[in-house]
Amino acid sequence: MTSLSICNVGKQYHKGATTLENINLEIRSGEFLILVGPSGCGKSTLMNMIAGLEEVSSGQILLNDHDITHAPPAARDIAMVFQSYALYPNMSVYDNIAFGLQIRKWPKSDIETEVQRVAKMLQIDHLLSRKPAQLSGGQQQRVAMGRALARRPKVYLFDEPLSNLDAKLRVEMRTEVKKLHQRLGTTIVYVTHDQIEAMTLADRIAVMKDGVIQQLGTPQEIYQSPNNLFVASFIGSPAMNFIPVTVERNDQGLFVQLSDSGGQRLNVPLRADLPATVGQELILGLRPEAITEVQPHRLSQADTFQGQFMVEMTEPTGPDTLTLLRINQREVTARIAPQANPQAGHSLALMLDASQALFFEPSSGERLRASPQQRIA
Amino acid sequence: MRNPALHHAKLPTVTLGRLFIYASLIAMAALYLMPLWVVLLTSFKTTADIRTGNLLSLPDVWVLDGWLKAWSSACTGVSCNGISGYFINSSVMVLPAVAISTLLGALNGYVLSMWRFKGSELLFGLLLFGCFIPFQVILLPMAQTLGWLGIANTTAGLVLVHVIYGLCFTTLFFRNYYQALPGEIIKAARLDGAGFFTIFWRIVLPLSRPIIMVTVIWQFTAIWNDFLFGVVFSAGDNQPMTVALNNLVNTTTGAKEYNVDMAAAVLAALPTLLVYFVAGKYFVRGLTAGAIKG
Ligand SMILES: Nc1ncnc2c1ncn2[C@@H]1O[C@H](COP(=O)(O)OP(=O)(O)OP(=O)(O)O)[C@@H](O)[C@H]1O
Ligand SMILES: [Mg+2]
């Protein structure tokens, strides 16, 4: 049972330049938490502070309710896998894995057993006498993981461990990391740039920007109910479409207007509990998969519209064809079944599922959320 | 050569330009080797031969007289025991001076690149400045310091001088080399529980072979060849080889024995030559080494 609490943690490398601000994370025992965010947002800094490699400027870090804010790295029982693998080039694979155990003065026979166990688990037992330079990228990656596993630490930190691997190997290792987590049930904090990695591995995802956590939630929450424009645009590939709209009112309530290539208007109603006013400028967010070929059985559903759109460009990905078109003169991406055969320069009937539409306040970027008062009313 | 296919594909074609390049390279090499050639030839001649023959002619008879005398019976000032004793003096002084300055340089470089502290960059800057201080400037303060320490005119004193003066260079070498080592290796070692010295001994030092070679060659050559510190900070029987060589050449009792002078000069230069032959390839490799290999 290992829980990790990060309370109001801040980091300033230099006076006046804040790298991390008031980070609060409660990582439950056995949880797989993923940190994502653009380059330079402070992910590695946070990991290094958890590991004890970087001073904490303010706040506290608790491991199983023990304050480890200023404990040296060796005393924390936390292992980290680095993006560069950071294997000791002068040592054999065996010694790389054994090093931490030797330092901790384990008996020789126990070290031998442990290294063999870990090597078998990661299928590197035939490589134990090699030097890191004689290994492929994927093998080095496994050794780096082996080194972390051998110590049986309380918490594992992974800082972009798969980003130096080629696409195929990355997918393989991703599966393996997931299996490993399910088998060992250890607490893991994991940094990645890769959305799919984040969505597939995480119990919860923390999205960071400029040293501030923008949202913390399950992959589904993050994907379906992003807190703000940043999270909405950062998660999901291809990215969510954003269309500026103005709120209007008719006898059924508030709505915003979209128009297809023929100028036909589609009125998208705003849910009554959203705090919007007539004339207000908003940004409508619609994921590519909400714009599809016409599926007749769904047309009868509420908030589903059909329109005629001029296809500007297509990008077949296999299962779907990403199709560029315009809504309200804005370029948007749709995810269309290849059978619908979208072709550049041709008009195509498409279906918009407006029930998935999200609305954002343009200046703050915050998503409009049902306000409690209005829900009662 | 390593790739036979490539080797066959690109047979060198003899062009006029290439001929010119080789010709000038050979000419340059000959020009630079000429003095050594003369020195070697002369050292094997008899004194009579030297007087009658010309500078470039081969010896009439090859004799080792010059070498033997230089080694064991030539006069260096008052004593006439050859340079053998001074050869040993130099060795006894050079080995610890090189070892200590290299090790301390490695330690300094390790701290300055991997355990940065407030002001470490400034300290490095000041150390760098030390590389530009001419020998002459430190003579007087150094003499005074050695006097205070009570090791004036001893081998230990000379070792200390060379260690201090060499530290700027060795630190610079190691610091720049370690700068290129990935910092994550050190982080990984810290997480593995290794401390300051464990990381140094078990991880950093084993990765330093190329730069150790460079530093050792650099220091060995500089210290072995040093004359000024040797002549100032040592006296009598403690003097190093270079000073003895100077004394030998300047001691004139009767006719000038050029063969002895030349043999002594070659003997004095032999250890540095040897170091270059044995470790020269590491020198070039170490200086150009950017990334590390396991
Ligand atoms: N040792 C340091 N001294 C000063 N500033 C630093 C230091 N390390 C990182 N920074 C700064 O802190 C910020 C966050 O860096 P960090 O490495 O944590 O980003 P990251 O989110 O891991 O980025 P990436 O995805 O590129 O790895 C950056 O602006 C970086 O320049
Ligand atoms: Mg990083």
XYZ file of C-alpha atoms and ligand atoms in Angstrom:
703
model
C 0.000 0.000 0.000
C 1.647 3.160 -1.176
C 0.047 6.515 -1.614
C 1.775 9.651 -2.708
C 0.526 13.113 -1.869
C 1.815 16.236 -3.471
C 0.564 19.222 -1.522
C 0.847 22.787 -2.789
C 4.194 22.038 -4.322
C 5.908 24.851 -6.162
C 9.256 25.216 -7.887
C 11.316 28.237 -8.755
C 14.644 27.566 -10.430
C 15.413 31.256 -10.281
C 13.917 34.033 -8.248
C 10.837 35.351 -9.986
C 10.595 32.570 -12.569
C 8.000 30.085 -11.406
C 8.264 26.705 -13.085
C 5.628 24.925 -11.028
C 2.793 26.503 -9.144
C 0.726 24.986 -6.378
C 0.669 21.451 -7.618
C -1.788 19.250 -5.754
C -1.962 15.583 -6.586
C -3.272 12.724 -4.542
C -1.958 9.511 -6.013
C -3.703 6.476 -4.623
C -2.050 3.188 -3.879
C -1.664 1.161 -7.056
C -2.799 3.994 -9.235
C -1.369 4.674 -12.672
C -1.228 8.446 -12.969
C -0.151 10.067 -16.193
C 1.199 13.573 -16.563
C 0.781 15.153 -19.967
C 1.465 18.633 -21.205
C 3.441 20.549 -23.769
C 7.222 20.637 -23.704
C 8.632 22.784 -20.926
C 5.488 22.763 -18.786
C 7.381 21.262 -15.863
C 6.615 17.547 -16.008
C 10.205 16.420 -15.585
C 10.713 19.006 -12.885
C 7.808 17.562 -10.924
C 9.113 14.013 -11.391
C 12.581 15.035 -10.264
C 11.121 16.635 -7.170
C 9.161 13.504 -6.328
C 12.373 11.505 -6.773
C 14.364 13.932 -4.641
C 16.703 14.953 -7.434
C 15.517 18.543 -7.374
C 14.871 20.812 -4.398
C 11.247 21.561 -3.590
C 10.788 25.342 -3.339
C 7.481 25.244 -1.486
C 4.894 22.734 -0.351
C 5.171 19.143 0.798
C 5.502 15.668 -0.616
C 4.168 12.796 1.455
C 4.808 9.122 0.856
C 2.438 6.970 2.901
C 1.847 10.029 5.069
C 5.568 10.410 5.774
C 6.998 13.776 4.858
C 9.730 13.133 2.291
C 9.928 16.687 0.970
C 13.591 17.034 1.842
C 14.672 13.408 2.101
C 17.604 12.393 -0.106
C 16.703 10.285 -3.148
C 18.213 7.106 -1.739
C 15.999 7.304 1.341
C 12.738 7.549 -0.604
C 12.488 4.123 -2.134
C 11.353 5.522 -5.453
C 12.665 4.296 -8.790
C 12.702 6.228 -12.012
C 13.002 5.261 -15.654
C 14.440 8.019 -17.791
C 13.763 8.964 -21.380
C 17.433 8.407 -22.254
C 17.359 5.142 -20.220
C 20.477 6.411 -18.437
C 22.077 2.968 -18.310
C 25.595 2.855 -16.908
C 27.616 2.436 -20.124
C 30.601 0.859 -18.406
C 28.599 -1.916 -16.740
C 27.065 -5.085 -18.096
C 23.301 -5.481 -18.132
C 23.622 -7.659 -15.053
C 25.531 -4.990 -13.159
C 23.169 -2.289 -14.328
C 20.319 -4.133 -12.689
C 22.373 -5.233 -9.689
C 23.978 -1.859 -8.960
C 21.217 -0.511 -6.733
C 21.092 -3.786 -4.810
C 24.871 -3.835 -4.336
C 24.722 -0.300 -2.962
C 22.006 -1.432 -0.583
C 24.319 -4.229 0.525
C 22.087 -7.116 -0.429
C 23.756 -10.534 -0.057
C 25.306 -11.712 -3.322
C 23.041 -14.720 -3.715
C 19.901 -12.610 -3.229
C 21.121 -10.179 -5.857
C 21.698 -13.042 -8.255
C 18.182 -14.368 -7.694
C 16.582 -10.969 -8.023
C 18.422 -10.042 -11.214
C 17.441 -13.379 -12.746
C 13.802 -12.912 -11.722
C 13.582 -9.430 -13.216
C 15.496 -10.415 -16.345
C 13.140 -13.349 -16.950
C 10.112 -11.166 -16.441
C 11.377 -8.688 -19.017
C 12.831 -11.343 -21.321
C 16.354 -9.996 -21.183
C 17.921 -12.947 -19.372
C 19.986 -13.849 -22.457
C 21.513 -10.352 -22.534
C 22.864 -10.139 -19.005
C 26.539 -10.141 -19.957
C 26.220 -7.514 -22.679
C 27.102 -3.851 -22.385
C 24.341 -1.294 -23.029
C 26.004 -0.157 -26.265
C 25.481 -3.674 -27.640
C 21.715 -3.538 -27.161
C 18.926 -2.271 -29.364
C 16.778 0.626 -28.190
C 13.987 -1.673 -27.067
C 16.384 -3.904 -25.147
C 17.962 -0.903 -23.436
C 14.485 0.202 -22.492
C 13.822 -3.155 -20.871
C 17.072 -3.005 -18.940
C 16.128 0.443 -17.666
C 12.817 -0.959 -16.491
C 14.570 -3.958 -14.995
C 16.804 -1.684 -12.979
C 13.742 0.031 -11.571
C 11.901 -3.234 -10.890
C 14.779 -4.997 -9.151
C 14.683 -2.729 -6.138
C 10.953 -3.290 -5.649
C 10.442 0.371 -4.818
C 7.265 1.839 -3.415
C 6.674 4.147 -6.362
C 7.780 4.042 -9.986
C 8.384 7.195 -11.953
C 8.550 6.987 -15.739
C 9.691 10.087 -17.596
C 8.751 9.558 -21.241
C 10.182 6.057 -21.187
C 8.984 5.040 -24.634
C 9.537 8.175 -26.641
C 12.869 7.048 -28.083
C 11.403 3.868 -29.531
C 10.021 3.429 -33.015
C 6.250 3.355 -33.415
C 5.814 -0.414 -33.454
C 8.050 -1.072 -30.484
C 6.375 1.724 -28.606
C 3.006 0.033 -28.945
C 4.518 -3.291 -27.836
C 6.197 -1.788 -24.803
C 3.054 0.143 -23.968
C 1.159 -3.099 -23.696
C 3.942 -4.525 -21.616
C 3.970 -1.617 -19.210
C 0.232 -2.020 -18.793
C 0.563 -5.754 -18.130
C 3.337 -5.075 -15.681
C 1.198 -2.617 -13.800
C -1.729 -4.997 -13.681
C 0.504 -7.804 -12.465
C 2.425 -5.858 -9.842
C -0.243 -3.363 -8.866
C 2.356 -0.736 -8.075
C 1.909 2.994 -7.883
C 3.148 4.652 -11.040
C 3.570 8.238 -12.136
C 4.222 8.388 -15.838
C 5.037 11.294 -18.136
C 4.250 11.097 -21.811
C 3.745 13.225 -24.876
C 1.780 10.487 -26.520
C -1.973 10.879 -26.153
C -2.718 7.294 -26.942
C -0.241 6.191 -24.309
C -1.977 8.487 -21.863
C -5.477 7.317 -22.726
C -4.663 3.618 -22.769
C -2.472 3.390 -19.683
C -3.825 5.874 -17.203
C -6.201 5.408 -14.333
C -6.161 9.174 -14.155
C -4.547 11.848 -16.279
C -3.227 15.190 -15.102
C -2.991 17.738 -17.892
C -0.412 20.441 -17.220
C 0.350 23.761 -18.828
C 2.926 26.337 -17.747
C 3.456 24.660 -14.409
C -0.222 24.507 -13.509
C -2.453 21.456 -13.510
C -5.339 22.226 -15.850
C -7.375 19.135 -15.166
C -7.095 15.895 -13.267
C -9.461 13.104 -14.126
C -10.021 9.736 -15.720
C -9.187 9.487 -19.419
C -12.918 9.527 -20.190
C -13.534 12.669 -18.126
C -10.609 14.435 -19.706
C -11.720 13.464 -23.169
C -15.428 14.072 -22.840
C -15.545 16.970 -20.413
C -12.365 18.997 -20.776
C -12.225 21.899 -18.324
C -11.012 24.393 -20.851
C -9.928 25.031 -24.409
C -6.361 23.998 -23.628
C -7.280 20.547 -22.377
C -9.826 20.152 -25.181
C -7.253 20.938 -27.836
C -4.396 19.047 -26.186
C -6.185 15.740 -25.771
C -7.489 13.963 -28.829
C -5.959 13.369 -32.205
C -6.912 14.829 -34.588
C -7.695 17.742 -32.326
C -11.172 18.957 -31.444
C -12.687 21.426 -33.920
C -13.336 24.915 -32.598
C -15.958 27.103 -34.248
C -16.710 30.663 -33.023
C -20.468 31.180 -32.650
C -22.915 33.743 -31.264
C -25.761 32.833 -28.926
C -29.262 33.530 -30.256
C -32.739 32.825 -28.942
C -35.850 31.398 -30.503
C -39.024 30.095 -28.984
C -37.332 26.863 -27.966
C -34.567 28.644 -26.068
C -30.936 29.558 -26.681
C -29.141 28.222 -29.701
C -26.129 28.860 -31.909
C -26.075 28.715 -35.643
C -23.916 26.577 -37.898
C -24.122 26.645 -41.673
C -23.112 24.048 -44.209
C -21.438 24.657 -47.552
C -24.791 25.345 -49.227
C -25.621 28.018 -46.661
C -28.249 25.860 -44.997
C -28.561 26.712 -41.326
C -28.330 24.188 -38.558
C -29.488 25.456 -35.226
C -27.652 23.834 -32.350
C -29.578 24.325 -29.112
C -27.757 25.171 -25.884
C -28.727 23.101 -22.913
C -30.969 25.155 -20.709
C -28.705 24.798 -17.675
C -25.732 26.490 -19.379
C -25.079 30.042 -18.172
C -25.207 31.812 -21.545
C -26.917 35.003 -22.676
C -28.215 36.163 -26.025
C -25.530 37.856 -28.106
C -22.716 36.207 -26.198
C -19.728 35.048 -28.245
C -18.796 31.441 -27.571
C -16.562 28.789 -29.045
C -18.243 25.568 -29.997
C -16.059 22.503 -29.692
C -16.881 19.421 -31.699
C -14.668 16.338 -31.924
C -13.999 14.957 -35.418
C -15.950 11.800 -34.620
C -19.102 13.921 -34.080
C -19.042 14.783 -37.781
C -19.622 11.591 -39.739
C -21.242 10.122 -42.804
C -25.024 10.057 -42.547
C -26.248 7.187 -40.414
C -30.004 7.128 -41.074
C -30.896 5.313 -37.851
C -29.312 8.091 -35.800
C -30.835 10.987 -37.711
C -33.976 10.745 -35.659
C -32.038 11.337 -32.425
C -32.190 14.733 -30.832
C -29.490 17.246 -31.761
C -28.475 15.357 -34.872
C -28.307 17.350 -38.049
C -27.663 16.639 -41.658
C -25.900 19.036 -44.028
C -24.154 19.193 -47.343
C -20.424 19.897 -47.174
C -17.726 20.572 -49.721
C -14.745 18.285 -49.085
C -11.446 20.151 -49.243
C -8.998 17.383 -48.531
C -8.949 13.774 -47.351
C -6.477 11.840 -45.225
C -7.260 8.124 -45.194
C -5.990 6.526 -41.984
C -7.415 3.060 -42.636
C -10.412 2.648 -40.346
C -11.628 6.157 -41.097
C -10.841 8.899 -43.529
C -10.101 12.258 -41.956
C -11.846 14.806 -44.086
C -11.284 18.542 -44.150
C -14.356 20.715 -44.728
C -15.781 24.069 -43.653
C -18.439 24.929 -41.117
C -19.166 28.657 -40.653
C -16.204 29.269 -42.986
C -13.991 27.507 -40.423
C -11.814 24.595 -41.424
C -12.876 21.506 -39.484
C -11.903 17.858 -39.518
C -14.472 15.091 -39.795
C -13.971 11.394 -39.189
C -15.728 9.538 -41.967
C -16.038 5.870 -42.865
C -14.040 5.120 -45.998
C -17.168 3.532 -47.521
C -18.762 6.977 -47.712
C -15.973 7.726 -50.172
C -15.263 11.389 -49.465
C -13.433 13.025 -52.353
C -11.743 16.383 -52.469
C -13.711 18.917 -54.514
C -16.968 16.979 -54.152
C -19.921 17.743 -51.988
C -20.946 15.175 -49.409
C -23.921 14.740 -47.117
C -22.724 14.546 -43.520
C -24.216 14.195 -40.103
C -23.394 16.390 -37.098
C -23.982 14.993 -33.641
C -24.480 18.245 -31.745
C -25.225 16.423 -28.514
C -21.437 16.067 -28.180
C -20.895 19.797 -28.678
C -19.071 21.667 -25.901
C -19.125 25.417 -25.372
C -16.203 27.507 -24.213
C -15.934 31.070 -23.047
C -13.484 32.669 -25.537
C -11.573 35.006 -23.207
C -10.992 32.680 -20.269
C -11.071 29.477 -22.299
C -13.206 27.845 -19.610
C -15.904 25.410 -20.608
C -19.451 26.534 -19.882
C -20.789 24.300 -17.185
C -24.235 23.837 -15.823
C -24.559 26.348 -13.028
C -26.230 24.903 -9.920
C -28.829 27.718 -9.594
C -30.101 27.268 -13.091
C -30.270 23.540 -12.720
C -32.656 24.011 -9.802
C -34.718 26.506 -11.810
C 39.773 -0.540 -44.384
C 36.998 -1.681 -42.112
C 34.548 -1.770 -44.952
C 36.097 -3.792 -47.772
C 33.348 -2.884 -50.245
C 33.953 0.784 -49.695
C 37.668 0.248 -49.919
C 37.433 -1.395 -53.314
C 34.952 1.093 -54.622
C 37.265 3.993 -53.914
C 40.718 3.094 -55.157
C 42.882 6.142 -54.707
C 43.549 7.736 -58.072
C 46.944 9.341 -58.495
C 46.371 12.854 -59.683
C 48.726 15.767 -59.960
C 47.078 17.450 -56.984
C 47.483 14.373 -54.844
C 51.141 14.043 -55.832
C 51.682 17.633 -54.828
C 50.047 17.048 -51.468
C 52.205 14.011 -50.741
C 55.343 15.769 -51.892
C 54.755 18.736 -49.634
C 53.818 16.502 -46.699
C 57.018 14.523 -47.116
C 59.035 17.728 -47.418
C 57.485 19.096 -44.240
C 58.074 15.863 -42.360
C 61.705 15.801 -43.516
C 62.185 19.381 -42.413
C 60.833 18.628 -38.960
C 62.716 15.367 -38.600
C 66.035 16.846 -39.717
C 67.161 18.026 -36.252
C 66.296 14.663 -34.725
C 68.238 12.972 -37.504
C 71.284 15.134 -36.856
C 71.031 14.597 -33.119
C 70.817 10.818 -33.481
C 73.657 10.616 -35.980
C 75.909 12.815 -33.892
C 75.243 10.833 -30.732
C 76.682 7.718 -32.358
C 79.827 9.407 -33.646
C 83.203 9.723 -31.988
C 84.397 13.210 -31.115
C 87.057 12.967 -33.832
C 84.411 11.960 -36.350
C 82.308 14.969 -35.375
C 85.177 17.349 -35.933
C 86.084 16.016 -39.375
C 82.749 14.981 -40.853
C 79.807 17.172 -41.712
C 76.543 17.438 -39.853
C 74.559 15.053 -42.056
C 77.177 12.426 -42.793
C 76.819 8.956 -41.330
C 79.240 8.000 -38.548
C 82.509 6.379 -39.752
C 82.122 3.871 -36.959
C 78.948 3.563 -34.873
C 79.938 3.865 -31.204
C 77.981 4.044 -27.967
C 80.636 6.069 -26.149
C 78.533 9.206 -26.121
C 75.507 7.371 -24.734
C 77.430 5.572 -22.010
C 79.196 8.698 -20.901
C 76.025 10.758 -20.914
C 74.260 8.167 -18.816
C 76.887 7.445 -16.188
C 79.998 9.644 -16.222
C 79.442 13.008 -17.855
C 79.960 16.061 -15.657
C 76.940 18.069 -14.678
C 78.509 20.903 -12.787
C 80.706 19.594 -9.998
C 79.701 15.961 -9.950
C 80.569 13.638 -12.797
C 78.068 10.781 -12.549
C 76.156 11.278 -15.770
C 72.477 12.000 -15.946
C 71.192 8.677 -14.652
C 70.548 10.029 -11.167
C 68.616 12.965 -12.522
C 66.608 10.671 -14.739
C 65.441 8.951 -11.590
C 64.817 12.330 -9.912
C 62.571 13.323 -12.766
C 60.700 10.030 -12.651
C 60.155 10.225 -8.905
C 58.841 13.749 -9.313
C 56.756 13.263 -12.478
C 54.824 10.159 -11.494
C 53.179 11.513 -8.339
C 52.752 14.971 -9.872
C 50.909 13.535 -12.873
C 48.859 11.103 -10.813
C 47.796 13.651 -8.215
C 47.018 16.462 -10.635
C 45.031 14.113 -12.879
C 43.025 12.661 -10.031
C 42.301 16.047 -8.493
C 41.394 17.408 -11.920
C 38.931 14.566 -12.381
C 37.409 15.221 -8.976
C 37.189 18.968 -9.651
C 35.666 18.426 -13.059
C 33.151 15.989 -11.569
C 32.044 18.489 -8.956
C 31.976 21.437 -11.325
C 29.873 19.684 -13.931
C 27.649 17.374 -11.922
C 27.291 18.831 -8.466
C 26.804 22.449 -9.319
C 26.607 24.792 -6.397
C 26.150 28.513 -6.026
C 29.199 30.148 -7.533
C 30.531 26.989 -9.192
C 30.570 28.690 -12.576
C 32.531 31.594 -11.133
C 34.982 29.205 -9.545
C 35.433 27.460 -12.860
C 36.008 30.803 -14.547
C 38.717 31.662 -12.038
C 40.321 28.252 -12.480
C 40.287 28.795 -16.218
C 42.033 32.078 -15.654
C 44.776 30.096 -13.946
C 45.646 28.487 -17.280
C 46.746 31.853 -18.566
C 49.047 32.747 -15.693
C 52.644 32.618 -16.963
C 55.158 30.498 -15.044
C 57.271 33.493 -14.130
C 54.481 35.246 -12.263
C 54.122 32.578 -9.611
C 57.823 32.002 -8.963
C 58.250 34.347 -6.011
C 54.991 33.678 -4.163
C 55.527 29.969 -4.723
C 59.053 30.080 -3.336
C 57.741 31.819 -0.270
C 54.928 29.311 0.160
C 57.303 26.365 -0.167
C 59.530 28.000 2.425
C 56.627 28.318 4.848
C 55.678 24.733 4.283
C 59.286 23.694 4.859
C 59.553 21.825 1.582
C 61.704 24.237 -0.378
C 64.241 22.503 -2.631
C 62.685 19.080 -2.114
C 61.050 16.740 -4.593
C 57.805 17.037 -2.625
C 57.936 20.799 -3.118
C 58.411 20.460 -6.838
C 55.547 17.953 -7.001
C 53.326 20.436 -5.190
C 54.229 23.216 -7.614
C 53.433 21.079 -10.613
C 50.187 19.827 -9.109
C 48.995 23.347 -8.371
C 50.019 24.734 -11.717
C 48.604 21.773 -13.621
C 45.288 21.736 -11.796
C 43.799 24.463 -13.994
C 44.423 22.404 -17.097
C 43.370 19.058 -15.725
C 40.198 20.536 -14.242
C 39.380 22.179 -17.547
C 39.858 18.909 -19.436
C 37.737 16.833 -17.109
C 35.048 19.422 -16.586
C 34.480 19.814 -20.314
C 34.484 16.076 -20.815
C 32.002 15.472 -18.016
C 29.806 18.251 -19.295
C 29.005 15.967 -22.217
C 28.115 12.979 -20.011
C 24.339 12.592 -19.771
C 23.180 13.980 -16.419
C 20.465 11.349 -16.199
C 23.104 8.681 -15.549
C 24.087 10.510 -12.387
C 20.444 10.921 -11.424
C 19.852 7.226 -11.942
C 22.831 6.405 -9.746
C 21.590 8.709 -7.006
C 18.219 6.975 -7.098
C 20.034 3.658 -6.919
C 21.403 4.923 -3.634
C 24.948 5.755 -4.674
C 26.682 8.645 -2.955
C 29.143 11.245 -4.164
C 32.262 9.071 -4.160
C 30.553 5.849 -5.193
C 29.241 7.570 -8.300
C 32.694 8.965 -8.975
C 34.551 5.675 -8.586
C 32.058 3.255 -10.036
C 30.471 5.253 -12.824
C 32.226 8.478 -13.720
C 35.849 7.390 -13.548
C 35.381 4.214 -15.609
C 33.848 6.386 -18.334
C 36.808 8.737 -18.302
C 39.489 6.642 -19.962
C 39.911 8.843 -23.062
C 40.196 12.048 -21.089
C 42.488 10.450 -18.515
C 44.797 9.538 -21.399
C 44.738 13.083 -22.718
C 45.404 14.553 -19.305
C 48.182 12.134 -18.437
C 49.980 12.783 -21.707
C 49.516 16.506 -21.332
C 50.725 16.601 -17.767
C 53.544 14.134 -18.280
C 54.934 16.106 -21.197
C 54.567 19.443 -19.459
C 56.111 18.329 -16.175
C 58.877 16.172 -17.622
C 59.914 18.921 -20.012
C 59.647 21.720 -17.475
C 62.861 23.568 -16.883
C 61.932 26.779 -15.087
C 60.222 25.298 -12.029
C 62.938 22.663 -11.878
C 65.767 25.149 -11.874
C 64.074 27.482 -9.397
C 62.524 25.110 -6.900
C 65.140 22.377 -6.624
C 68.817 22.266 -5.880
C 71.803 19.956 -6.170
C 71.000 16.291 -6.204
C 67.265 16.828 -6.348
C 67.281 18.565 -9.693
C 65.275 17.079 -12.533
C 66.607 15.833 -15.830
C 66.066 19.032 -17.787
C 68.203 21.056 -15.415
C 70.897 18.401 -15.420
C 70.902 18.392 -19.198
C 71.446 22.112 -19.207
C 74.280 21.756 -16.716
C 75.840 18.978 -18.721
C 75.829 20.985 -21.916
C 77.162 24.056 -20.161
C 79.902 22.292 -18.251
C 82.962 22.641 -20.437
C 86.085 20.894 -19.334
C 88.293 20.643 -22.368
C 86.794 19.967 -25.771
C 83.031 20.094 -26.348
C 81.678 16.557 -26.571
C 78.725 16.953 -28.914
C 78.049 13.232 -29.009
C 77.538 13.208 -25.235
C 75.319 16.289 -25.373
C 73.200 14.784 -28.119
C 72.865 11.408 -26.412
C 71.856 13.116 -23.180
C 69.282 15.198 -25.049
C 67.740 12.090 -26.611
C 67.717 10.336 -23.239
C 65.951 13.325 -21.742
C 63.328 13.284 -24.473
C 62.854 9.523 -24.501
C 60.075 9.178 -21.896
C 57.809 11.742 -23.557
C 58.426 10.145 -26.924
C 57.536 6.814 -25.436
C 54.331 8.146 -23.937
C 53.280 9.508 -27.312
C 54.058 6.263 -29.099
C 52.134 4.196 -26.577
C 49.190 6.496 -25.933
C 49.238 8.991 -28.777
C 46.212 7.508 -30.489
C 44.182 7.991 -27.308
C 45.282 11.597 -27.250
C 43.682 12.369 -30.594
C 40.704 10.170 -29.826
C 40.194 11.717 -26.400
C 40.417 15.242 -27.663
C 37.826 14.571 -30.320
C 35.599 12.358 -28.204
C 32.191 13.932 -27.980
C 29.860 11.140 -27.008
C 30.754 8.264 -24.766
C 30.688 4.667 -25.797
C 30.263 1.702 -23.525
N 18.008 22.947 -13.937
C 17.199 23.927 -14.411
N 17.496 25.220 -14.191
C 16.691 26.195 -14.642
N 15.559 25.981 -15.321
C 15.200 24.719 -15.571
C 16.003 23.621 -15.130
N 15.404 22.476 -15.520
C 14.293 22.846 -16.177
N 14.167 24.182 -16.203
C 13.058 24.927 -16.805
O 11.856 24.536 -16.207
C 10.836 24.395 -17.177
C 10.235 23.018 -17.111
O 11.186 22.076 -17.546
P 10.881 20.518 -17.571
O 12.115 19.824 -18.001
O 10.287 20.128 -16.282
O 9.802 20.437 -18.729
P 9.058 19.148 -19.299
O 7.611 19.370 -19.087
O 9.641 17.918 -18.757
O 9.373 19.287 -20.837
P 9.651 18.117 -21.892
O 8.317 17.615 -22.281
O 10.304 18.848 -23.002
O 10.513 17.110 -21.247
C 11.453 24.736 -18.515
O 11.111 26.055 -18.841
C 12.931 24.607 -18.277
O 13.630 25.529 -19.064
Mg 10.794 16.299 -19.565
